[in-house]
Amino acid sequence: QKEMVLGGKYAIGSLTFGYQYSKEDVDTTTVSHYDNNAFGVTFNVNDNLTLSYGQHESSKEYNDTSADVELKSTSIQAAYTMGGMSIRIADGSVDNSNYSTAATDDNDGRTISVSLAF
């Protein structure tokens, strides 16, 4: 089993872009490898507010003639900090989280957190 990862990020002003590609060879009797592509964008609105978006796509590649299946996840986030207080909100979704060719398993989630530092 081997894995390759390549990624990078670039920042210009208030924007930061990031991208990552990875390939994981599993070489089982049925699955050859997974190809993964991920990217993210962050925008610092000001010193207190940050907005971000991320996406990940993964393809499960088979050894035989089976059709490859894909998983896709997305997330949008916001964080606001003022003094010792932070409020963070994240909304994410995963499509076909079990790499199924039959019934897909889609999941959504939302997180809100508040922290105070004294």
PDB file of C-alpha atoms in Angstrom:
ATOM      1  CA  GLN A   1       0.000   0.000   0.000  1.00  0.00           C
ATOM      2  CA  LYS A   2       1.342   3.439  -0.906  1.00  0.00           C
ATOM      3  CA  GLU A   3       0.064   6.986  -0.958  1.00  0.00           C
ATOM      4  CA  MET A   4       1.037  10.151  -2.806  1.00  0.00           C
ATOM      5  CA  VAL A   5       0.020  13.667  -1.735  1.00  0.00           C
ATOM      6  CA  LEU A   6       0.647  16.952  -3.518  1.00  0.00           C
ATOM      7  CA  GLY A   7      -0.721  20.304  -2.412  1.00  0.00           C
ATOM      8  CA  GLY A   8      -0.149  23.997  -2.197  1.00  0.00           C
ATOM      9  CA  LYS A   9      -1.689  27.286  -1.195  1.00  0.00           C
ATOM     10  CA  TYR A  10      -1.493  30.846  -2.407  1.00  0.00           C
ATOM     11  CA  ALA A  11      -2.449  34.009  -0.536  1.00  0.00           C
ATOM     12  CA  ILE A  12      -3.149  37.373  -2.111  1.00  0.00           C
ATOM     13  CA  GLY A  13      -4.499  40.157   0.039  1.00  0.00           C
ATOM     14  CA  SER A  14      -7.439  38.878   2.072  1.00  0.00           C
ATOM     15  CA  LEU A  15      -7.889  35.729  -0.030  1.00  0.00           C
ATOM     16  CA  THR A  16      -6.154  32.375   0.460  1.00  0.00           C
ATOM     17  CA  PHE A  17      -6.560  29.496  -2.006  1.00  0.00           C
ATOM     18  CA  GLY A  18      -5.494  25.932  -1.308  1.00  0.00           C
ATOM     19  CA  TYR A  19      -5.516  22.731  -3.395  1.00  0.00           C
ATOM     20  CA  GLN A  20      -4.529  19.151  -2.666  1.00  0.00           C
ATOM     21  CA  TYR A  21      -4.395  15.994  -4.785  1.00  0.00           C
ATOM     22  CA  SER A  22      -3.805  12.570  -3.296  1.00  0.00           C
ATOM     23  CA  LYS A  23      -3.834   9.012  -4.551  1.00  0.00           C
ATOM     24  CA  GLU A  24      -3.992   5.993  -2.285  1.00  0.00           C
ATOM     25  CA  ASP A  25      -3.142   2.602  -3.774  1.00  0.00           C
ATOM     26  CA  VAL A  26      -4.914  -0.098  -1.775  1.00  0.00           C
ATOM     27  CA  ASP A  27      -4.532  -3.044  -4.188  1.00  0.00           C
ATOM     28  CA  THR A  28      -7.216  -5.239  -2.691  1.00  0.00           C
ATOM     29  CA  THR A  29      -8.921  -7.918  -4.748  1.00  0.00           C
ATOM     30  CA  THR A  30     -11.602  -5.464  -5.871  1.00  0.00           C
ATOM     31  CA  VAL A  31     -10.366  -1.885  -5.267  1.00  0.00           C
ATOM     32  CA  SER A  32      -7.297  -0.535  -7.042  1.00  0.00           C
ATOM     33  CA  HIS A  33      -7.001   2.972  -5.601  1.00  0.00           C
ATOM     34  CA  TYR A  34      -8.693   6.198  -4.494  1.00  0.00           C
ATOM     35  CA  ASP A  35      -8.139   9.511  -6.308  1.00  0.00           C
ATOM     36  CA  ASN A  36      -8.822  12.600  -4.165  1.00  0.00           C
ATOM     37  CA  ASN A  37      -9.083  16.272  -5.094  1.00  0.00           C
ATOM     38  CA  ALA A  38      -9.690  18.988  -2.514  1.00  0.00           C
ATOM     39  CA  PHE A  39      -9.677  22.767  -2.553  1.00  0.00           C
ATOM     40  CA  GLY A  40     -10.504  25.577  -0.189  1.00  0.00           C
ATOM     41  CA  VAL A  41     -10.928  29.340  -0.296  1.00  0.00           C
ATOM     42  CA  THR A  42     -10.732  31.667   2.704  1.00  0.00           C
ATOM     43  CA  PHE A  43     -11.623  35.345   2.740  1.00  0.00           C
ATOM     44  CA  ASN A  44     -10.711  37.579   5.683  1.00  0.00           C
ATOM     45  CA  VAL A  45     -13.432  40.231   5.546  1.00  0.00           C
ATOM     46  CA  ASN A  46     -11.690  42.162   8.334  1.00  0.00           C
ATOM     47  CA  ASP A  47      -9.636  41.425  11.469  1.00  0.00           C
ATOM     48  CA  ASN A  48     -12.701  39.870  13.136  1.00  0.00           C
ATOM     49  CA  LEU A  49     -14.641  38.040  10.397  1.00  0.00           C
ATOM     50  CA  THR A  50     -13.461  35.144   8.212  1.00  0.00           C
ATOM     51  CA  LEU A  51     -15.497  33.248   5.592  1.00  0.00           C
ATOM     52  CA  SER A  52     -14.403  29.999   3.956  1.00  0.00           C
ATOM     53  CA  TYR A  53     -15.538  27.306   1.528  1.00  0.00           C
ATOM     54  CA  GLY A  54     -14.067  23.866   0.951  1.00  0.00           C
ATOM     55  CA  GLN A  55     -14.787  20.946  -1.345  1.00  0.00           C
ATOM     56  CA  HIS A  56     -13.437  17.393  -1.494  1.00  0.00           C
ATOM     57  CA  GLU A  57     -14.073  14.815  -4.220  1.00  0.00           C
ATOM     58  CA  SER A  58     -12.938  11.209  -3.963  1.00  0.00           C
ATOM     59  CA  SER A  59     -13.191   8.522  -6.631  1.00  0.00           C
ATOM     60  CA  LYS A  60     -13.035   4.815  -5.772  1.00  0.00           C
ATOM     61  CA  GLU A  61     -11.387   3.012  -8.693  1.00  0.00           C
ATOM     62  CA  TYR A  62     -11.990  -0.731  -9.175  1.00  0.00           C
ATOM     63  CA  ASN A  63      -9.682  -3.403 -10.639  1.00  0.00           C
ATOM     64  CA  ASP A  64     -12.370  -4.984 -12.787  1.00  0.00           C
ATOM     65  CA  THR A  65     -14.935  -3.443 -15.099  1.00  0.00           C
ATOM     66  CA  SER A  66     -17.118  -2.136 -12.248  1.00  0.00           C
ATOM     67  CA  ALA A  67     -18.124   1.486 -12.592  1.00  0.00           C
ATOM     68  CA  ASP A  68     -16.053   3.833 -10.433  1.00  0.00           C
ATOM     69  CA  VAL A  69     -17.995   5.590  -7.672  1.00  0.00           C
ATOM     70  CA  GLU A  70     -17.550   9.079  -6.275  1.00  0.00           C
ATOM     71  CA  LEU A  71     -17.930  10.760  -2.904  1.00  0.00           C
ATOM     72  CA  LYS A  72     -18.265  14.540  -2.642  1.00  0.00           C
ATOM     73  CA  SER A  73     -18.213  16.761   0.425  1.00  0.00           C
ATOM     74  CA  THR A  74     -18.611  20.511   0.789  1.00  0.00           C
ATOM     75  CA  SER A  75     -18.366  22.888   3.722  1.00  0.00           C
ATOM     76  CA  ILE A  76     -19.040  26.582   4.204  1.00  0.00           C
ATOM     77  CA  GLN A  77     -17.864  28.294   7.379  1.00  0.00           C
ATOM     78  CA  ALA A  78     -17.875  31.662   9.127  1.00  0.00           C
ATOM     79  CA  ALA A  79     -15.918  32.762  12.193  1.00  0.00           C
ATOM     80  CA  TYR A  80     -16.272  36.017  14.112  1.00  0.00           C
ATOM     81  CA  THR A  81     -13.899  37.028  16.909  1.00  0.00           C
ATOM     82  CA  MET A  82     -14.204  40.052  19.181  1.00  0.00           C
ATOM     83  CA  GLY A  83     -11.792  40.305  22.090  1.00  0.00           C
ATOM     84  CA  GLY A  84     -11.952  37.011  23.976  1.00  0.00           C
ATOM     85  CA  MET A  85     -15.175  35.833  22.337  1.00  0.00           C
ATOM     86  CA  SER A  86     -15.458  33.690  19.192  1.00  0.00           C
ATOM     87  CA  ILE A  87     -18.550  32.548  17.323  1.00  0.00           C
ATOM     88  CA  ARG A  88     -18.123  29.903  14.623  1.00  0.00           C
ATOM     89  CA  ILE A  89     -20.658  28.401  12.236  1.00  0.00           C
ATOM     90  CA  ALA A  90     -20.027  25.494   9.850  1.00  0.00           C
ATOM     91  CA  ASP A  91     -22.452  23.883   7.422  1.00  0.00           C
ATOM     92  CA  GLY A  92     -21.323  20.744   5.611  1.00  0.00           C
ATOM     93  CA  SER A  93     -22.656  17.962   3.438  1.00  0.00           C
ATOM     94  CA  VAL A  94     -21.374  14.630   2.150  1.00  0.00           C
ATOM     95  CA  ASP A  95     -22.880  12.938  -0.898  1.00  0.00           C
ATOM     96  CA  ASN A  96     -22.506   9.151  -1.227  1.00  0.00           C
ATOM     97  CA  SER A  97     -20.423   8.781   1.928  1.00  0.00           C
ATOM     98  CA  ASN A  98     -20.321   4.978   1.598  1.00  0.00           C
ATOM     99  CA  TYR A  99     -19.097   4.916  -2.042  1.00  0.00           C
ATOM    100  CA  SER A 100     -22.205   2.971  -3.055  1.00  0.00           C
ATOM    101  CA  THR A 101     -23.336   2.254  -6.599  1.00  0.00           C
ATOM    102  CA  ALA A 102     -26.839   1.460  -5.312  1.00  0.00           C
ATOM    103  CA  ALA A 103     -28.495   3.594  -2.655  1.00  0.00           C
ATOM    104  CA  THR A 104     -26.408   6.616  -1.763  1.00  0.00           C
ATOM    105  CA  ASP A 105     -25.805   7.730   1.789  1.00  0.00           C
ATOM    106  CA  ASP A 106     -26.027  11.531   1.912  1.00  0.00           C
ATOM    107  CA  ASN A 107     -25.373  13.411   5.158  1.00  0.00           C
ATOM    108  CA  ASP A 108     -25.708  17.046   6.201  1.00  0.00           C
ATOM    109  CA  GLY A 109     -24.473  18.700   9.358  1.00  0.00           C
ATOM    110  CA  ARG A 110     -24.398  22.104  10.990  1.00  0.00           C
ATOM    111  CA  THR A 111     -22.242  23.226  13.913  1.00  0.00           C
ATOM    112  CA  ILE A 112     -22.432  26.432  15.938  1.00  0.00           C
ATOM    113  CA  SER A 113     -19.893  27.127  18.659  1.00  0.00           C
ATOM    114  CA  VAL A 114     -19.282  29.989  21.042  1.00  0.00           C
ATOM    115  CA  SER A 115     -16.138  30.309  23.136  1.00  0.00           C
ATOM    116  CA  LEU A 116     -15.154  32.822  25.758  1.00  0.00           C
ATOM    117  CA  ALA A 117     -11.630  33.454  27.033  1.00  0.00           C
ATOM    118  CA  PHE A 118     -11.086  35.141  30.397  1.00  0.00           C
TER     119      PHE A 118
END
